[in-house]
Amino acid sequence: MEEESMEEEGGCEPMMDDQNHNNWGPGGYGRHLLGPAAGPLGDRLLRGSPGGLGPGPAAPQLPEANGVMRSCDPAGAAGKGGAGAIAAAININASTSKFLMNVITIEDYKSTYWPKLDSAIDQLLTQSPGDYIPISYEQIYSCVYKCVCQQHSEQMYSDLIKKITNHLERVSKELQASPPDLYIERFNIALGQYMGALQSIVPLFIYMNKFYIETKLNRDLKDDLIKLFTDHVAEKHIYNLMPLLLEAQSTPFQITPSTMANIVKGLYTLRPEWVQMAPALFSKFIPNILPPAVESELQEYAAQDQKLQRELMQNGFAR
């Protein structure tokens, strides 16, 4: 089942971490180390109460190595605190094993975590507007969070870029095979579908963006993904697309005004310098593209307006 518990599928549930990303339970630091089996004995050890079994510290002090607690020596514990300390040491060893079980290896990431992300990204990139996507956003968000905590950000970023690049290359090939009468509409669909997908993909990877892309790469995930569409789709098709847009502009209602507006605004977002290819076209949808009007050109503006009015009347629009 798609939304089955992440605890069963790989333990992607959110958890409380320390700086080493160890999972601390609600019982607190010392109680988690001793475990429930310590019972009242563990409580006395934690409190250091007169009823405790030894005059030593409240709980055994465990040095850390690479963020993983080292187990203490039962024999040494026996010399310091007797049977109670041995029981505590055994429970500490059990807790340490749990810590090790929570570590996500690169093999775990490749076999369990990335496949879940890969499937979700596929659905987001190919969905149509209004489609219901049967994925758990909370589950995917939690997977990303755990992978970032376990130092897999670099691999995850690389996999994400490769995944989306391959998708966009397929989109580009499909556009190349489109006939001229469908070219503009299909480009509009591809652009809208991709920009819509980014509205979900970028928030899902917010932890990777904040703690890896922004911090180590000094970039932003949304900017990187927009650049992918520019490089792999728009830039390859702009010289075929622009003549068709200019032709459609000169033939009113060859394509819908909303389609023309979406494409022109999208191209401007991707690369503003493309305005220079058709300033008059972009100026109809992007404010302040052309220089301010001057008095000497007022007659030309009036002639353009009259021409537009005639074209509207010819297509059934009354004055």
CSV table of C-alpha atoms in Angstrom, one decimal:
chain,number,residue,atom,x,y,z
A,1,MET,CA,0.0,0.0,0.0
A,2,GLU,CA,1.4,3.4,-1.0
A,3,GLU,CA,0.9,5.2,2.3
A,4,GLU,CA,2.0,2.4,4.5
A,5,SER,CA,3.9,3.2,7.7
A,6,MET,CA,7.5,4.3,7.1
A,7,GLU,CA,8.4,2.6,10.3
A,8,GLU,CA,7.7,-0.7,8.5
A,9,GLU,CA,9.4,0.4,5.2
A,10,GLY,CA,12.6,1.9,6.5
A,11,GLY,CA,12.0,4.1,9.6
A,12,CYS,CA,11.5,7.5,7.9
A,13,GLU,CA,9.3,8.8,10.7
A,14,PRO,CA,10.3,12.2,12.2
A,15,MET,CA,12.3,11.9,15.4
A,16,MET,CA,14.0,13.9,18.1
A,17,ASP,CA,17.7,14.3,17.4
A,18,ASP,CA,20.8,15.5,19.2
A,19,GLN,CA,23.6,17.1,17.2
A,20,ASN,CA,24.8,13.6,16.2
A,21,HIS,CA,21.3,12.7,15.0
A,22,ASN,CA,20.8,10.0,17.7
A,23,ASN,CA,17.2,9.2,18.3
A,24,TRP,CA,16.2,10.2,21.9
A,25,GLY,CA,13.0,8.9,23.3
A,26,PRO,CA,10.6,10.9,25.4
A,27,GLY,CA,12.0,9.5,28.6
A,28,GLY,CA,15.1,11.7,28.5
A,29,TYR,CA,18.8,11.1,28.1
A,30,GLY,CA,19.6,8.9,31.1
A,31,ARG,CA,16.4,7.0,31.0
A,32,HIS,CA,16.9,6.1,27.4
A,33,LEU,CA,20.4,4.8,28.0
A,34,LEU,CA,19.3,2.7,30.9
A,35,GLY,CA,16.2,1.4,29.2
A,36,PRO,CA,12.9,0.4,30.7
A,37,ALA,CA,14.5,-2.8,32.1
A,38,ALA,CA,16.4,-0.7,34.6
A,39,GLY,CA,13.2,0.2,36.4
A,40,PRO,CA,13.5,1.8,39.9
A,41,LEU,CA,17.1,0.8,40.0
A,42,GLY,CA,17.8,3.0,37.0
A,43,ASP,CA,15.9,5.8,38.6
A,44,ARG,CA,18.1,5.7,41.7
A,45,LEU,CA,21.2,5.7,39.6
A,46,LEU,CA,20.0,8.7,37.6
A,47,ARG,CA,19.0,10.6,40.7
A,48,GLY,CA,22.2,9.7,42.6
A,49,SER,CA,19.9,9.2,45.6
A,50,PRO,CA,21.1,7.7,48.9
A,51,GLY,CA,19.2,4.6,47.9
A,52,GLY,CA,21.4,4.1,44.9
A,53,LEU,CA,23.9,1.2,44.7
A,54,GLY,CA,27.1,3.2,44.5
A,55,PRO,CA,28.6,6.5,45.4
A,56,GLY,CA,29.8,7.1,41.9
A,57,PRO,CA,28.2,9.5,39.2
A,58,ALA,CA,24.5,9.5,38.6
A,59,ALA,CA,24.9,7.5,35.3
A,60,PRO,CA,27.9,5.9,33.6
A,61,GLN,CA,29.7,8.4,31.4
A,62,LEU,CA,30.2,7.1,27.9
A,63,PRO,CA,32.7,8.7,25.6
A,64,GLU,CA,31.6,9.2,22.0
A,65,ALA,CA,33.4,8.1,18.8
A,66,ASN,CA,32.1,9.6,15.5
A,67,GLY,CA,28.8,10.4,17.1
A,68,VAL,CA,28.1,6.8,18.3
A,69,MET,CA,28.1,6.0,22.0
A,70,ARG,CA,30.7,3.5,23.0
A,71,SER,CA,29.5,0.6,25.2
A,72,CYS,CA,30.9,0.4,28.6
A,73,ASP,CA,32.8,-2.5,30.0
A,74,PRO,CA,30.7,-4.7,32.3
A,75,ALA,CA,33.7,-5.8,34.3
A,76,GLY,CA,34.8,-2.2,34.9
A,77,ALA,CA,31.3,-1.3,35.8
A,78,ALA,CA,31.2,-4.2,38.3
A,79,GLY,CA,34.3,-2.8,40.1
A,80,LYS,CA,32.7,0.7,40.4
A,81,GLY,CA,29.1,0.1,41.1
A,82,GLY,CA,28.4,-3.6,41.6
A,83,ALA,CA,25.5,-5.6,40.1
A,84,GLY,CA,23.4,-2.5,39.5
A,85,ALA,CA,26.1,-0.9,37.3
A,86,ILE,CA,26.5,-4.2,35.4
A,87,ALA,CA,22.7,-4.1,34.7
A,88,ALA,CA,23.0,-0.5,33.5
A,89,ALA,CA,26.0,-1.4,31.3
A,90,ILE,CA,24.0,-4.3,29.6
A,91,ASN,CA,21.1,-1.9,28.9
A,92,ILE,CA,23.5,0.7,27.5
A,93,ASN,CA,24.9,-1.9,25.1
A,94,ALA,CA,21.4,-2.7,24.0
A,95,SER,CA,20.7,1.0,23.4
A,96,THR,CA,23.9,1.4,21.5
A,97,SER,CA,22.8,-1.4,19.2
A,98,LYS,CA,19.6,0.5,18.6
A,99,PHE,CA,21.6,3.6,17.6
A,100,LEU,CA,23.5,1.5,15.1
A,101,MET,CA,20.3,0.1,13.7
A,102,ASN,CA,19.1,3.7,13.0
A,103,VAL,CA,22.1,4.5,10.8
A,104,ILE,CA,21.3,4.9,7.1
A,105,THR,CA,24.1,3.4,5.0
A,106,ILE,CA,24.6,4.4,1.4
A,107,GLU,CA,23.2,1.0,0.5
A,108,ASP,CA,20.1,1.7,2.6
A,109,TYR,CA,19.7,5.0,0.8
A,110,LYS,CA,20.0,3.5,-2.7
A,111,SER,CA,17.8,0.5,-2.0
A,112,THR,CA,15.1,2.0,0.3
A,113,TYR,CA,15.0,5.8,0.5
A,114,TRP,CA,15.9,7.1,-3.0
A,115,PRO,CA,13.4,4.7,-4.7
A,116,LYS,CA,10.6,6.3,-2.7
A,117,LEU,CA,11.7,9.8,-3.7
A,118,ASP,CA,12.3,8.7,-7.3
A,119,SER,CA,8.7,7.4,-7.6
A,120,ALA,CA,7.2,10.6,-6.0
A,121,ILE,CA,9.2,12.9,-8.3
A,122,ASP,CA,8.0,10.8,-11.3
A,123,GLN,CA,4.4,11.4,-10.4
A,124,LEU,CA,4.9,15.1,-9.7
A,125,LEU,CA,6.7,15.7,-13.1
A,126,THR,CA,4.0,13.9,-15.2
A,127,GLN,CA,0.8,14.9,-13.4
A,128,SER,CA,-1.8,17.0,-15.2
A,129,PRO,CA,-3.4,20.0,-13.6
A,130,GLY,CA,-6.1,18.8,-11.2
A,131,ASP,CA,-4.8,15.3,-11.0
A,132,TYR,CA,-4.8,13.5,-7.6
A,133,ILE,CA,-1.3,12.2,-6.7
A,134,PRO,CA,-1.5,9.2,-4.4
A,135,ILE,CA,1.6,9.9,-2.4
A,136,SER,CA,2.2,11.0,1.2
A,137,TYR,CA,3.9,14.3,1.2
A,138,GLU,CA,4.6,14.0,4.9
A,139,GLN,CA,6.3,10.6,4.3
A,140,ILE,CA,8.5,12.0,1.5
A,141,TYR,CA,9.4,15.1,3.5
A,142,SER,CA,10.4,12.9,6.4
A,143,CYS,CA,12.6,10.7,4.2
A,144,VAL,CA,14.4,13.8,2.9
A,145,TYR,CA,14.9,15.0,6.5
A,146,LYS,CA,16.4,11.7,7.6
A,147,CYS,CA,18.7,11.4,4.6
A,148,VAL,CA,20.0,15.0,5.2
A,149,CYS,CA,20.6,14.1,8.9
A,150,GLN,CA,22.6,11.0,7.8
A,151,GLN,CA,24.9,13.0,5.5
A,152,HIS,CA,23.4,11.8,2.2
A,153,SER,CA,22.6,15.3,0.9
A,154,GLU,CA,25.3,15.4,-1.8
A,155,GLN,CA,24.2,12.0,-3.2
A,156,MET,CA,20.5,13.0,-3.0
A,157,TYR,CA,21.1,16.3,-4.8
A,158,SER,CA,23.0,14.5,-7.5
A,159,ASP,CA,20.3,11.9,-8.0
A,160,LEU,CA,17.6,14.6,-8.1
A,161,ILE,CA,19.4,16.7,-10.8
A,162,LYS,CA,20.0,13.5,-12.9
A,163,LYS,CA,16.4,12.4,-12.5
A,164,ILE,CA,15.0,15.7,-13.6
A,165,THR,CA,17.5,16.2,-16.4
A,166,ASN,CA,16.6,12.8,-17.9
A,167,HIS,CA,12.9,13.8,-17.8
A,168,LEU,CA,13.5,17.1,-19.5
A,169,GLU,CA,15.6,15.5,-22.3
A,170,ARG,CA,12.6,13.3,-23.0
A,171,VAL,CA,10.3,16.3,-23.1
A,172,SER,CA,12.6,18.1,-25.5
A,173,LYS,CA,12.6,15.1,-27.9
A,174,GLU,CA,8.8,14.9,-27.8
A,175,LEU,CA,8.6,18.6,-28.7
A,176,GLN,CA,11.0,18.2,-31.6
A,177,ALA,CA,8.6,15.6,-33.1
A,178,SER,CA,5.6,17.9,-32.8
A,179,PRO,CA,4.0,19.3,-36.0
A,180,PRO,CA,4.1,23.1,-36.3
A,181,ASP,CA,0.3,23.5,-35.7
A,182,LEU,CA,0.7,21.8,-32.3
A,183,TYR,CA,4.1,23.0,-31.4
A,184,ILE,CA,3.1,26.1,-29.4
A,185,GLU,CA,0.4,24.4,-27.4
A,186,ARG,CA,2.6,21.5,-26.5
A,187,PHE,CA,5.4,23.8,-25.4
A,188,ASN,CA,2.9,25.6,-23.2
A,189,ILE,CA,1.8,22.3,-21.7
A,190,ALA,CA,5.4,21.2,-21.0
A,191,LEU,CA,6.3,24.6,-19.4
A,192,GLY,CA,3.2,24.7,-17.3
A,193,GLN,CA,3.5,21.1,-16.2
A,194,TYR,CA,7.1,21.6,-15.1
A,195,MET,CA,6.6,24.9,-13.2
A,196,GLY,CA,3.6,23.3,-11.5
A,197,ALA,CA,5.7,20.3,-10.4
A,198,LEU,CA,8.4,22.6,-8.9
A,199,GLN,CA,5.8,24.0,-6.6
A,200,SER,CA,5.7,20.6,-4.9
A,201,ILE,CA,9.2,19.3,-5.4
A,202,VAL,CA,11.0,22.4,-4.0
A,203,PRO,CA,9.2,22.3,-0.6
A,204,LEU,CA,9.7,18.5,-0.3
A,205,PHE,CA,13.4,19.1,-0.5
A,206,ILE,CA,13.5,22.1,1.7
A,207,TYR,CA,15.9,20.5,4.3
A,208,MET,CA,18.4,19.6,1.5
A,209,ASN,CA,18.1,23.1,0.1
A,210,LYS,CA,18.7,24.8,3.5
A,211,PHE,CA,21.5,22.6,4.8
A,212,TYR,CA,23.3,21.6,1.6
A,213,ILE,CA,22.5,23.7,-1.5
A,214,GLU,CA,22.4,27.1,0.2
A,215,THR,CA,25.1,26.4,2.8
A,216,LYS,CA,27.7,24.5,0.8
A,217,LEU,CA,26.9,25.4,-2.9
A,218,ASN,CA,25.7,28.9,-2.2
A,219,ARG,CA,22.8,28.4,-4.6
A,220,ASP,CA,19.0,27.8,-4.4
A,221,LEU,CA,17.2,24.6,-5.4
A,222,LYS,CA,14.4,26.4,-7.3
A,223,ASP,CA,16.9,28.4,-9.3
A,224,ASP,CA,18.8,25.3,-10.2
A,225,LEU,CA,15.7,23.4,-11.4
A,226,ILE,CA,14.5,26.4,-13.4
A,227,LYS,CA,17.9,26.5,-15.1
A,228,LEU,CA,17.5,22.9,-16.0
A,229,PHE,CA,14.4,23.6,-18.0
A,230,THR,CA,16.1,26.6,-19.6
A,231,ASP,CA,19.2,24.5,-20.7
A,232,HIS,CA,17.5,21.3,-21.7
A,233,VAL,CA,14.2,22.5,-23.2
A,234,ALA,CA,13.7,26.2,-23.8
A,235,GLU,CA,17.1,27.0,-25.2
A,236,LYS,CA,16.9,24.1,-27.6
A,237,HIS,CA,13.5,25.3,-28.9
A,238,ILE,CA,13.5,29.1,-28.7
A,239,TYR,CA,14.6,29.6,-32.3
A,240,ASN,CA,11.8,27.3,-33.6
A,241,LEU,CA,9.3,28.7,-31.1
A,242,MET,CA,9.8,32.4,-31.6
A,243,PRO,CA,8.9,32.6,-35.3
A,244,LEU,CA,5.7,30.6,-34.6
A,245,LEU,CA,4.8,33.0,-31.8
A,246,LEU,CA,5.3,36.0,-34.1
A,247,GLU,CA,3.2,34.4,-36.8
A,248,ALA,CA,0.5,33.7,-34.3
A,249,GLN,CA,0.6,37.2,-33.1
A,250,SER,CA,0.0,38.5,-36.6
A,251,THR,CA,-3.0,36.2,-37.0
A,252,PRO,CA,-5.4,37.0,-34.2
A,253,PHE,CA,-6.8,34.0,-32.2
A,254,GLN,CA,-4.6,31.4,-34.0
A,255,ILE,CA,-3.8,30.5,-30.4
A,256,THR,CA,-5.7,31.6,-27.3
A,257,PRO,CA,-4.5,34.8,-25.5
A,258,SER,CA,-3.9,32.8,-22.3
A,259,THR,CA,-1.5,30.4,-24.1
A,260,MET,CA,0.4,33.3,-25.6
A,261,ALA,CA,0.6,35.1,-22.3
A,262,ASN,CA,1.8,32.0,-20.4
A,263,ILE,CA,4.6,31.3,-22.9
A,264,VAL,CA,5.8,34.9,-23.2
A,265,LYS,CA,5.8,35.4,-19.4
A,266,GLY,CA,7.5,32.0,-19.0
A,267,LEU,CA,10.2,32.7,-21.4
A,268,TYR,CA,10.9,36.0,-19.7
A,269,THR,CA,11.2,34.2,-16.4
A,270,LEU,CA,13.6,31.7,-17.8
A,271,ARG,CA,15.9,34.2,-19.5
A,272,PRO,CA,15.0,37.9,-19.6
A,273,GLU,CA,17.5,38.7,-22.4
A,274,TRP,CA,15.2,36.8,-24.8
A,275,VAL,CA,13.1,40.0,-24.9
A,276,GLN,CA,15.5,41.3,-27.5
A,277,MET,CA,14.4,38.7,-30.0
A,278,ALA,CA,10.9,40.2,-30.1
A,279,PRO,CA,10.5,43.3,-28.0
A,280,ALA,CA,7.0,44.2,-29.4
A,281,LEU,CA,5.7,40.7,-28.5
A,282,PHE,CA,7.1,40.7,-25.0
A,283,SER,CA,5.8,44.3,-24.4
A,284,LYS,CA,2.2,43.1,-24.7
A,285,PHE,CA,2.6,40.9,-21.6
A,286,ILE,CA,5.6,42.3,-19.7
A,287,PRO,CA,5.3,45.9,-18.4
A,288,ASN,CA,8.1,48.5,-19.1
A,289,ILE,CA,9.8,46.4,-21.7
A,290,LEU,CA,9.8,49.1,-24.4
A,291,PRO,CA,11.1,52.6,-23.8
A,292,PRO,CA,8.6,55.3,-22.8
A,293,ALA,CA,6.3,56.6,-25.6
A,294,VAL,CA,7.3,59.9,-27.2
A,295,GLU,CA,5.0,62.5,-28.8
A,296,SER,CA,6.5,62.1,-32.3
A,297,GLU,CA,5.2,58.5,-32.4
A,298,LEU,CA,1.6,59.1,-31.3
A,299,GLN,CA,0.3,58.8,-34.8
A,300,GLU,CA,1.9,55.4,-35.2
A,301,TYR,CA,0.4,54.2,-32.0
A,302,ALA,CA,-3.0,55.4,-33.1
A,303,ALA,CA,-2.6,53.5,-36.4
A,304,GLN,CA,-1.7,50.3,-34.6
A,305,ASP,CA,-4.8,50.6,-32.4
A,306,GLN,CA,-7.1,51.1,-35.4
A,307,LYS,CA,-5.6,48.1,-37.1
A,308,LEU,CA,-6.3,46.0,-34.0
A,309,GLN,CA,-9.9,47.2,-33.8
A,310,ARG,CA,-10.5,46.3,-37.5
A,311,GLU,CA,-9.1,42.8,-36.8
A,312,LEU,CA,-11.3,42.3,-33.8
A,313,MET,CA,-14.4,43.4,-35.8
A,314,GLN,CA,-13.5,40.9,-38.6
A,315,ASN,CA,-13.5,38.1,-36.0
A,316,GLY,CA,-16.9,38.9,-34.7
A,317,PHE,CA,-16.2,41.4,-31.9
A,318,ALA,CA,-18.5,44.5,-31.9
A,319,ARG,CA,-17.1,47.9,-31.1
